[in-house]
GROMACS .gro file of C-alpha atoms in nm:
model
  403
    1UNK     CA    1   0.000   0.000   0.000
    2UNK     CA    2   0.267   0.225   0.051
    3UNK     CA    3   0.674   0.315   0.132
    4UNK     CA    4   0.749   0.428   0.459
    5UNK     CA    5   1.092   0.514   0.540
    6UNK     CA    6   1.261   0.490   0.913
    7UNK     CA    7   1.481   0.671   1.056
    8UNK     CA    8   1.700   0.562   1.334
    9UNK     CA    9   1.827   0.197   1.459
   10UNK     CA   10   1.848   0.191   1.773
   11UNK     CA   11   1.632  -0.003   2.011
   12UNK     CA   12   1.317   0.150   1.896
   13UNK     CA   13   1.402   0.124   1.526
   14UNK     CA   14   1.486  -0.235   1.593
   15UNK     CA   15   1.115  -0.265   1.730
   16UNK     CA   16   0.943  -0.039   1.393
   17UNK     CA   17   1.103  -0.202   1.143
   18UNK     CA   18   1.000  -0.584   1.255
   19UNK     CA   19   0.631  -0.444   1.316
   20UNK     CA   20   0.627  -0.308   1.012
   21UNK     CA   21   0.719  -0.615   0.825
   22UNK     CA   22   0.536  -0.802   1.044
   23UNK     CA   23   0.223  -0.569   0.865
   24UNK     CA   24   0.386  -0.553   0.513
   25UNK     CA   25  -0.001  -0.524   0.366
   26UNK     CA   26  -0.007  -0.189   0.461
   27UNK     CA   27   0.381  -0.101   0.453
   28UNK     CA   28   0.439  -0.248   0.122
   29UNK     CA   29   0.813  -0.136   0.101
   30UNK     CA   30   1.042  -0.066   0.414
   31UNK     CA   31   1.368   0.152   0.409
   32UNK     CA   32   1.542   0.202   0.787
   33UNK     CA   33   1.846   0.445   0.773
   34UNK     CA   34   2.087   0.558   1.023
   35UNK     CA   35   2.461   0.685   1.046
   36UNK     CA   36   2.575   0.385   1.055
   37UNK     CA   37   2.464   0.129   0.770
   38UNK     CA   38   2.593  -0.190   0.924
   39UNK     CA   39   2.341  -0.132   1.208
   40UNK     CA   40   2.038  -0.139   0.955
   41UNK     CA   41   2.180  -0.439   0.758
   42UNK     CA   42   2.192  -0.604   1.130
   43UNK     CA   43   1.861  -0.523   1.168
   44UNK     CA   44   1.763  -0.615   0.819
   45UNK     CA   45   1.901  -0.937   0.827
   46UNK     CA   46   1.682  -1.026   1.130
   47UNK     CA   47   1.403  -0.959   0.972
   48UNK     CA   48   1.474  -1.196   0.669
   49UNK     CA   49   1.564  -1.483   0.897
   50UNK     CA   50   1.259  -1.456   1.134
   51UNK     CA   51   0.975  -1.285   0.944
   52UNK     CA   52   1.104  -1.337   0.581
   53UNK     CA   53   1.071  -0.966   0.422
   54UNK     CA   54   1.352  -0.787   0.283
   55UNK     CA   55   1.379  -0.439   0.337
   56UNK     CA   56   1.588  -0.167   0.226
   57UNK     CA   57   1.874   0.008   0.371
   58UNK     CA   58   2.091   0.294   0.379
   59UNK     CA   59   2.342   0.542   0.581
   60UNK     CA   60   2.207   0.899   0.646
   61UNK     CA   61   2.307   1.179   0.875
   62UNK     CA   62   1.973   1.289   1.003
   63UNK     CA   63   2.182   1.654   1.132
   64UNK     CA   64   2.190   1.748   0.735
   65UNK     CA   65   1.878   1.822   0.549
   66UNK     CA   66   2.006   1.774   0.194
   67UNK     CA   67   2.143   1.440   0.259
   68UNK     CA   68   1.769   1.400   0.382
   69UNK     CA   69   1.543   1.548   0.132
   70UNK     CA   70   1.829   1.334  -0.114
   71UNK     CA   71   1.731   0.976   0.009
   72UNK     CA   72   1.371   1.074   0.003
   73UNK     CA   73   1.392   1.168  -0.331
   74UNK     CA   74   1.555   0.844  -0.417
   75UNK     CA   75   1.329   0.639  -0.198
   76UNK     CA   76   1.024   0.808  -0.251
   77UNK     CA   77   0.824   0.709   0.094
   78UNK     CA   78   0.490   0.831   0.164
   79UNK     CA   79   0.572   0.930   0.522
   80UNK     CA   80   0.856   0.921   0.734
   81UNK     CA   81   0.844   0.753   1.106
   82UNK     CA   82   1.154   0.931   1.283
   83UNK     CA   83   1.297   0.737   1.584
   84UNK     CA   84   1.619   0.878   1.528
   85UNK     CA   85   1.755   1.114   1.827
   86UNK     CA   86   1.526   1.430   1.920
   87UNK     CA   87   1.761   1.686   1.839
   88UNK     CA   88   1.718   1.577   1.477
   89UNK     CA   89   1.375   1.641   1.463
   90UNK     CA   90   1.332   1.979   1.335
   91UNK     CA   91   1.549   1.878   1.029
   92UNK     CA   92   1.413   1.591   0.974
   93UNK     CA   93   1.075   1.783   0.946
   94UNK     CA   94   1.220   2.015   0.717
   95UNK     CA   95   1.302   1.763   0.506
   96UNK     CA   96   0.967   1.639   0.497
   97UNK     CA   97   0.847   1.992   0.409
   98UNK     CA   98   1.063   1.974   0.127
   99UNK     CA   99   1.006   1.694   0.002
  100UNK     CA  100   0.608   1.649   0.060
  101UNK     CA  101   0.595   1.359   0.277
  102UNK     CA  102   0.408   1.291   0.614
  103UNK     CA  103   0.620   1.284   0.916
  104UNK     CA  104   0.570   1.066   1.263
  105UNK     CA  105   0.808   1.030   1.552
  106UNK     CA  106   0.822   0.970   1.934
  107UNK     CA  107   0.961   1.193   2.126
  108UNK     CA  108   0.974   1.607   2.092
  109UNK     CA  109   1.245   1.799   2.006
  110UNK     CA  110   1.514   1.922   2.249
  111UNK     CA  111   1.858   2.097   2.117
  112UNK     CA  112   2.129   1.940   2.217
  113UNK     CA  113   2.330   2.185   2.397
  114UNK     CA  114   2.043   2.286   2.665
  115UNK     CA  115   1.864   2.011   2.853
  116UNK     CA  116   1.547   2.143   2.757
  117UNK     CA  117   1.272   1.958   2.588
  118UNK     CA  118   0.921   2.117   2.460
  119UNK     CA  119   0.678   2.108   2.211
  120UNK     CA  120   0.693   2.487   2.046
  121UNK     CA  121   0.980   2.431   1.851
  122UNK     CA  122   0.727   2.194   1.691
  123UNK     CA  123   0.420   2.313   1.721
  124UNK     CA  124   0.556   2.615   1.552
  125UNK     CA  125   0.519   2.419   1.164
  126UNK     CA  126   0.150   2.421   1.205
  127UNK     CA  127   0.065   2.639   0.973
  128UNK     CA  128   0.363   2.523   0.687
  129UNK     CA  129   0.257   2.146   0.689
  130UNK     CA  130  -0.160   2.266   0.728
  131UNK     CA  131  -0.038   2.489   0.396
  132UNK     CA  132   0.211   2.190   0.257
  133UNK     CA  133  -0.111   1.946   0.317
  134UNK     CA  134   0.149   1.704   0.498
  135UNK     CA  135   0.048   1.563   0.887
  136UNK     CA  136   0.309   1.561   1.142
  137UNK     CA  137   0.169   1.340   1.396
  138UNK     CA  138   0.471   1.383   1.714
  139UNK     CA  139   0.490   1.155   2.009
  140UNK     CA  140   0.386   0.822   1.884
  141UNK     CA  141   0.512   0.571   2.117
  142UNK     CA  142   0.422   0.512   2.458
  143UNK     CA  143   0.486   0.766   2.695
  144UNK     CA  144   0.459   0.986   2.527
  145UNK     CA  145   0.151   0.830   2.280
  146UNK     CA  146  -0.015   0.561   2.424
  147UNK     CA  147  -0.043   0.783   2.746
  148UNK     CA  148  -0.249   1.049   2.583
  149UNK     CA  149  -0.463   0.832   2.405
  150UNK     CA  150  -0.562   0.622   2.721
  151UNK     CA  151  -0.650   0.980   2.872
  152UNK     CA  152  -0.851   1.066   2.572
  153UNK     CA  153  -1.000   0.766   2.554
  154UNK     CA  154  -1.105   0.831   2.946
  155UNK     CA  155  -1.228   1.171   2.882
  156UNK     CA  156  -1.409   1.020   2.563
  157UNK     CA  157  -1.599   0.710   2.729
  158UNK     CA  158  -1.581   0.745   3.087
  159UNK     CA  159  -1.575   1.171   3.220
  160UNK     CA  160  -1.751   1.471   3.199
  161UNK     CA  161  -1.501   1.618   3.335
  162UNK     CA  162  -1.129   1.472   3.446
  163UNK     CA  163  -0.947   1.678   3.714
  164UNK     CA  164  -0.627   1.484   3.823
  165UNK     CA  165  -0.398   1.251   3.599
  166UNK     CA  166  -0.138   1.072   3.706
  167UNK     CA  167   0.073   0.877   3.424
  168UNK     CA  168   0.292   0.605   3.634
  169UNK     CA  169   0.554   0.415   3.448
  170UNK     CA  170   0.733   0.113   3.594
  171UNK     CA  171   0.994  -0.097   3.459
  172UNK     CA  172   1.031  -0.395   3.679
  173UNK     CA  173   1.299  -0.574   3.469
  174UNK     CA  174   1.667  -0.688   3.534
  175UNK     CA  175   1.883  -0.724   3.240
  176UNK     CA  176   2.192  -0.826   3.458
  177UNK     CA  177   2.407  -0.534   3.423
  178UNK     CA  178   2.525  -0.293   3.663
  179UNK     CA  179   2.408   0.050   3.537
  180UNK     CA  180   2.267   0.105   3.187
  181UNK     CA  181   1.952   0.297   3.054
  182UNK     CA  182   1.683   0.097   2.866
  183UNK     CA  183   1.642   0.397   2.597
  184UNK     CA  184   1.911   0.666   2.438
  185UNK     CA  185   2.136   0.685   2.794
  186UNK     CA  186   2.178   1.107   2.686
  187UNK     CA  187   1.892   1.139   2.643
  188UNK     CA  188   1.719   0.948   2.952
  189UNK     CA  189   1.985   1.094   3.160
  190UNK     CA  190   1.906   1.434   3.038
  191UNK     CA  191   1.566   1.351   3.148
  192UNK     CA  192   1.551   1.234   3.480
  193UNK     CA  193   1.874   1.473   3.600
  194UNK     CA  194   1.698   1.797   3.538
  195UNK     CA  195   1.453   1.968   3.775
  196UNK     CA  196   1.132   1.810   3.822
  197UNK     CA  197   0.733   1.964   3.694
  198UNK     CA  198   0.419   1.932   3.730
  199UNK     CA  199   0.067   2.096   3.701
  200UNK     CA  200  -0.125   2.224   3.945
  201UNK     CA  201  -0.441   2.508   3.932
  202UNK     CA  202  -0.312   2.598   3.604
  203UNK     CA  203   0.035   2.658   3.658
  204UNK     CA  204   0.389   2.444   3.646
  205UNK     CA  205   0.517   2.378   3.968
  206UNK     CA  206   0.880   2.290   3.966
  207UNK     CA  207   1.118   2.114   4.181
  208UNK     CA  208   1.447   1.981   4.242
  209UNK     CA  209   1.504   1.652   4.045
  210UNK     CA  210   1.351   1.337   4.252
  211UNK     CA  211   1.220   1.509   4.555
  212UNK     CA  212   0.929   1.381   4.552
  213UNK     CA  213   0.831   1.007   4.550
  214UNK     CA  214   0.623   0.720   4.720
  215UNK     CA  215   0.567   0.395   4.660
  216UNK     CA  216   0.286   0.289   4.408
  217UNK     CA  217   0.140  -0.087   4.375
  218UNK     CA  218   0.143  -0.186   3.988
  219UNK     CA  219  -0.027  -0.468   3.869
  220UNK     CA  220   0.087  -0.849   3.886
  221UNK     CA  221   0.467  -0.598   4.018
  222UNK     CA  222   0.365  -0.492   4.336
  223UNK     CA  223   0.517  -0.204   4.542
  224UNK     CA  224   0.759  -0.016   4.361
  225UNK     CA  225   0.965   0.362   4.435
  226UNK     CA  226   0.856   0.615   4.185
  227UNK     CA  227   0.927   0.973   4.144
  228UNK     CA  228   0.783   1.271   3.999
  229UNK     CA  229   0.948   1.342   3.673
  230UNK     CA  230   0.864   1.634   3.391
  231UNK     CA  231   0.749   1.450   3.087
  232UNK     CA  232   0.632   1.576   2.731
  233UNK     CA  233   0.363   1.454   2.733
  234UNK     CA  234   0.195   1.676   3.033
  235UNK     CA  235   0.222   1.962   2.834
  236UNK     CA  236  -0.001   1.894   2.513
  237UNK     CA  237  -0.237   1.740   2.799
  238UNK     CA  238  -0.308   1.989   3.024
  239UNK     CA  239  -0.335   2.222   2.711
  240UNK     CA  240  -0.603   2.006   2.541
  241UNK     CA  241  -0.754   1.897   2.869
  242UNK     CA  242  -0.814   2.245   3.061
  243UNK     CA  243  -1.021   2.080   3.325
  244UNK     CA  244  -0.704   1.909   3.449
  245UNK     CA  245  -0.642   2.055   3.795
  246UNK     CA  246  -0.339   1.867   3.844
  247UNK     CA  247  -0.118   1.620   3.599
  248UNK     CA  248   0.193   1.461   3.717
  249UNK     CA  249   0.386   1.207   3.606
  250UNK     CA  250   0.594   0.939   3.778
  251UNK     CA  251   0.833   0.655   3.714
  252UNK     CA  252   1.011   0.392   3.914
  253UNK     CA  253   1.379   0.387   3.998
  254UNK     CA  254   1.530   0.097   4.172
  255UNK     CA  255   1.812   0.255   4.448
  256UNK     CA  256   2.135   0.099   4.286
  257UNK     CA  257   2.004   0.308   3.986
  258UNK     CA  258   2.010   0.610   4.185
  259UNK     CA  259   2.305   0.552   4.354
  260UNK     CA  260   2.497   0.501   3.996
  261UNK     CA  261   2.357   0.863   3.864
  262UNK     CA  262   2.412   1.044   4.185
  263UNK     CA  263   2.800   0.945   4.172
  264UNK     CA  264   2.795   0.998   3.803
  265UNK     CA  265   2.646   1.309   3.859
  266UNK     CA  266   2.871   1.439   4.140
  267UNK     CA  267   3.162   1.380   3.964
  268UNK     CA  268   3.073   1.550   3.641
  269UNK     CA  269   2.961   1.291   3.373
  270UNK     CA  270   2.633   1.351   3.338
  271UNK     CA  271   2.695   1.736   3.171
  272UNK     CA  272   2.643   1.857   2.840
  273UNK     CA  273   2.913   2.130   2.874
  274UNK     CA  274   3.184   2.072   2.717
  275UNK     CA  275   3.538   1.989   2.834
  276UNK     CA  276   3.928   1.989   2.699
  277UNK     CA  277   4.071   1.686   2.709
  278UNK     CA  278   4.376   1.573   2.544
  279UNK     CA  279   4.354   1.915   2.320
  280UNK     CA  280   4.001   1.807   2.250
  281UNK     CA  281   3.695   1.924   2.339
  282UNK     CA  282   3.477   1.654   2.500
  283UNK     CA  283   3.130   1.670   2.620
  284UNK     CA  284   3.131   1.386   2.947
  285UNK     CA  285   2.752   1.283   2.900
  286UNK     CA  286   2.861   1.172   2.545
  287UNK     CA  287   3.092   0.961   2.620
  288UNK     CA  288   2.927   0.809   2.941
  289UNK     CA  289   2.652   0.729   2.663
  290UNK     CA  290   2.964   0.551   2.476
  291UNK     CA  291   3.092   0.341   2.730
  292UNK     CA  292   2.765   0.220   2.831
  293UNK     CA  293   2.574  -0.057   2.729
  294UNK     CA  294   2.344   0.031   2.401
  295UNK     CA  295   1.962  -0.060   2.485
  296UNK     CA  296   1.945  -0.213   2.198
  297UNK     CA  297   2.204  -0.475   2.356
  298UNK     CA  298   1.968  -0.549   2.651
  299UNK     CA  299   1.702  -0.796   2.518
  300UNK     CA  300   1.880  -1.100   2.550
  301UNK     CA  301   1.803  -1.256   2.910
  302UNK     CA  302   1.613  -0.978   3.042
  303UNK     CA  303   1.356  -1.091   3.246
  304UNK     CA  304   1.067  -0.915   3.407
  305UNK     CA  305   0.793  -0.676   3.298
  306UNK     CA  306   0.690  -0.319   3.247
  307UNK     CA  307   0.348  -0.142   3.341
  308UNK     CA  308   0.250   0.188   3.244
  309UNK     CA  309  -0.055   0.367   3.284
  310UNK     CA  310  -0.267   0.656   3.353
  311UNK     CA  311  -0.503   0.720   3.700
  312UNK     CA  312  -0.779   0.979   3.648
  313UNK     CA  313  -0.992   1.139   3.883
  314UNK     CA  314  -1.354   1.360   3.774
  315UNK     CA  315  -1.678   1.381   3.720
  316UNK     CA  316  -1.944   1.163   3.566
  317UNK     CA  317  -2.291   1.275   3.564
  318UNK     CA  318  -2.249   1.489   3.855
  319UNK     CA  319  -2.035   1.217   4.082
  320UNK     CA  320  -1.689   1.144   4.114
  321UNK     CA  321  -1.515   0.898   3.936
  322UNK     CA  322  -1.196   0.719   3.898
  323UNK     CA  323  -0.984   0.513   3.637
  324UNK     CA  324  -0.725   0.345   3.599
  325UNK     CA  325  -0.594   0.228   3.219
  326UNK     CA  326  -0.286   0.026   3.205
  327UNK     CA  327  -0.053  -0.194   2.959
  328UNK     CA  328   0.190  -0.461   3.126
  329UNK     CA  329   0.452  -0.562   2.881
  330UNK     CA  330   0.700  -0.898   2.957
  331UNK     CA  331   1.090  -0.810   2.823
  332UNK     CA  332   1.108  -1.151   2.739
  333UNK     CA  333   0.815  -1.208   2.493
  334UNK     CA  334   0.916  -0.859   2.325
  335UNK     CA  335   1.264  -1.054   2.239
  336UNK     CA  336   1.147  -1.324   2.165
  337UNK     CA  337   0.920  -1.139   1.855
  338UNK     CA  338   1.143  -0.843   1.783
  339UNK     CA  339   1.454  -0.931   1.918
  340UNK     CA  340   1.413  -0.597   2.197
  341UNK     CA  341   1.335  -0.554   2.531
  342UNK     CA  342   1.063  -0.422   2.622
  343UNK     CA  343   1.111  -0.049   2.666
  344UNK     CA  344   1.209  -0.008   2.312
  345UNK     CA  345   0.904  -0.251   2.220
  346UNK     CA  346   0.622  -0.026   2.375
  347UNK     CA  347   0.799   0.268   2.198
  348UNK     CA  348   0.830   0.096   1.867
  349UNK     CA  349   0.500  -0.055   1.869
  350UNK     CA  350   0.279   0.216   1.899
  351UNK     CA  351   0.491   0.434   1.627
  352UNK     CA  352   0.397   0.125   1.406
  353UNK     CA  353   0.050   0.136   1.485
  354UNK     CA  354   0.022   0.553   1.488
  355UNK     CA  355   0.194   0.537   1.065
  356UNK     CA  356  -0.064   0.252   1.012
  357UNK     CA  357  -0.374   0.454   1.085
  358UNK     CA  358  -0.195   0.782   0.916
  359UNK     CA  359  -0.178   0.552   0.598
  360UNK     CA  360  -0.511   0.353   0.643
  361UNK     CA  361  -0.790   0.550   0.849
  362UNK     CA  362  -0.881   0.864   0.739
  363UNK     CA  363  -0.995   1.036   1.034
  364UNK     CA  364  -0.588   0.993   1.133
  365UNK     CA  365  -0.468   1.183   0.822
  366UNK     CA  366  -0.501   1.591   0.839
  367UNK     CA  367  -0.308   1.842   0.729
  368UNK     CA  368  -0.109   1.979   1.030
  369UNK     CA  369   0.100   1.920   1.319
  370UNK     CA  370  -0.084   1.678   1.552
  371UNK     CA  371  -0.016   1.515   1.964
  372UNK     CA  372  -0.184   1.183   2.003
  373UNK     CA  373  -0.459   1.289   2.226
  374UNK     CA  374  -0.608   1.576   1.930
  375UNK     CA  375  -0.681   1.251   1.697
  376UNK     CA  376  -1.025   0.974   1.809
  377UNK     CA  377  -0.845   0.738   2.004
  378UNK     CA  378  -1.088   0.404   1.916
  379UNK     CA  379  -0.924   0.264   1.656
  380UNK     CA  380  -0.580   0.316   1.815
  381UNK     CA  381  -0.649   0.169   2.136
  382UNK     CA  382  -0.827  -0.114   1.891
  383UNK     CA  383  -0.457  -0.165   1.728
  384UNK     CA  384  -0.306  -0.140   2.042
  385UNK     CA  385  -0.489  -0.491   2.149
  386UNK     CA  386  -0.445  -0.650   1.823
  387UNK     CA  387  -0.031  -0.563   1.792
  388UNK     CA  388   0.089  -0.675   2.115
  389UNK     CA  389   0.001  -0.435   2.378
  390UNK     CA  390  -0.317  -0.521   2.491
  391UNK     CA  391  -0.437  -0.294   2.765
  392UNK     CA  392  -0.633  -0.316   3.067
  393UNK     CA  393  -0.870  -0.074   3.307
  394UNK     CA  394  -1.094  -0.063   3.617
  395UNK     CA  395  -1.359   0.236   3.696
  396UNK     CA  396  -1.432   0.345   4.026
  397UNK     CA  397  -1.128   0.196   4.239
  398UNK     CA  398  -0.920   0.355   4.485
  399UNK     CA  399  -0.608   0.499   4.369
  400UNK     CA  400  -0.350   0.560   4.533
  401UNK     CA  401  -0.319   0.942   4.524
  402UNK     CA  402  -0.427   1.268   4.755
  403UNK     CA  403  -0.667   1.472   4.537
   0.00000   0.00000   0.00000
């Protein structure tokens, strides 16, 4: 039915480009593309032995926008699904622009010398895709994706009216190793080492990185830390949901975790400024990332399971309500079908799923730069069931949280 190109082979590349031979009805011909070629004939040659589709590859530096808007032209995909790094966004949307296709990807842009990530760097090409009649749909996988649809999907079947969210994420895994990050480590390290933010009576509230925590049960897990974290995802929420009162989001840390990025932290690995060594300059996050395992490395023997979900609080015909929506995903299975574990699997998945309905379902193609939660989230949560992430919920239990 049509091309789709893919950008970036990481762990969550790894994950979109099996789904999307594993669906090669709809994504008729598959191109995945990174820096580094050998890493997408890896990944290609996986695919052939356990799902028997060939797809294309090729080497690209997503920082240059000719080299782009060349391989398109050469290609010639319909849409693009970008899981390449976020500070390559904005070009790779340029390229797009360019070269008139559709663009997807999963997480926002941030530039990569300020640890700062928000959406109005991308918001801002409204108007030039709207005009271009191109869709930019941004935050596809899970957290941010799957997150705001559950909370649409709430707000659609189950509220008048929600007033708190909470989005907890747990990953209750062990892959064996000492310290390592299940996604991009500078990226996730950016993350969860700058201040923390949440909303509250319609304004951010901010505070010092993992000061606030508490234990939350998670289902067939049990007790687990977690800790208030800014994530993307609260901002398009809270800005298409005004009757939020308060959105925060939280995610588990186990304490040899912490103890690893603390002493990382305090002796100066985890910054982005740059240093001299050796007549060079350096920046110390960048090469932690390199001397760390790749996530992409992790899938093998990793045992254990993830659960993410969202707990709402509001109003239903004049009483309150609660809900709780929630995925649990096993690292093992997730290997065992896409060679990943299962972090990069509910990333890759739902960018999959989000490019199928772009290129299928018309209601998820519009001109215009889209979040998740702006598009009718039936027929994604529909997918989600169908593709490996089947979901779960309860209405009217008690949740854990002061409201």
């Amino acid at each position: 039915m049509s091309k789709v190109l893919i950008i970036g082979a990481g762990g969550v590349g790894t994950v979109v480009a099996h789904k999307c031979a594993l669906n090669s009805d709809v994504f008729t011909e598959i191109m995945l593309a990174s820096r580094t070629k050998s890493k997408c004939d890896k990944i290609a040659g996986d695919i052939k032995e356990m799902h028997g589709v060939d797809i294309q590859t090729a080497a690209v530096d997503a920082d240059k926008v000719p080299e782009l808007v060349a391989l398109i032209k050469a290609f010639g995909p319909k849409m693009i699904i970008n899981v390449a790094l976020p500070y390559q966004d904005l070009t790779i949307m340029d390229a797009c622009l360019e070269t008139g296709v559709h663009y997807l990807d999963t997480a926002n842009y941030e530039p990569k010398d300020v640890a700062k990530f928000e959406y109005s760097w991308q918001w801002a090409y409204q108007e030039r895709f709207k005009e271009a009649g191109l869709m930019a749909l941004l935050g596809c996988g899970f957290d941010p994706g799957v997150t705001q649809a559950f909370t649409s999907y709430a707000n659609k079947h189950y509220f008048d009216e929600m007033h708190y969210l909470d989005i907890i994420d747990c990953n209750a895994g062990d892959h064996g190793k000492a310290f390592a990050t299940n996604f991009n480590p500078e990226i996730n390290i950016r993350e969860i080492t700058q201040p923390g933010r949440y909303w509250e009576n319609g304004e951010w509230i901010e505070i010092p990185a993992m000061s606030i925590h508490k234990a939350i049960d998670y289902p067939n897990i049990g007790e687990k830390e977690s800790y208030v974290l800014y994530h993307e995802e609260l901002e398009s929420l809270v800005k298409n949901f005004p009757t939020l009162k308060r959105a925060r989001f939280w995610m588990t840390f186990g304490q040899a975790y912490i103890t690893h990025l603390q002493v990382l932290e305090n002796v100066g690995m985890t910054s982005i400024a740059p240093i001299k060594f050796q007549g060079m300059d350096i920046v110390p996050l960048e090469f932690l990332k390199a001397v760390l395992p790749a996530p992409e490395s992790l899938g093998e023997n990793y045992t254990g399971q993830t659960s993410i979900g969202c707990q709402i609080k509001g109003i239903k015909d004049g009483k309150d309500r609660t809900y709780y929506i929630w995925n649990n995903c096993h690292h093992a299975e997730a290997y065992k079908e896409v060679k990943s574990q299962a972090v990069s699997y509910t990333t890759g998945v739902p960018a999959m799923i989000g490019a199928m309905l772009m290129l299928t379902n018309e209601e998820w193609m519009k001109p215009g730069v889209y979040n998740v939660e702006e598009l009718n989230p039936d027929p994604f949560m529909h997918l989600l069931n169908t593709h490996g992430l089947p979901w779960n919920e309860k209405v009217d239990i008690e949740l854990p949280h002061t409201y």
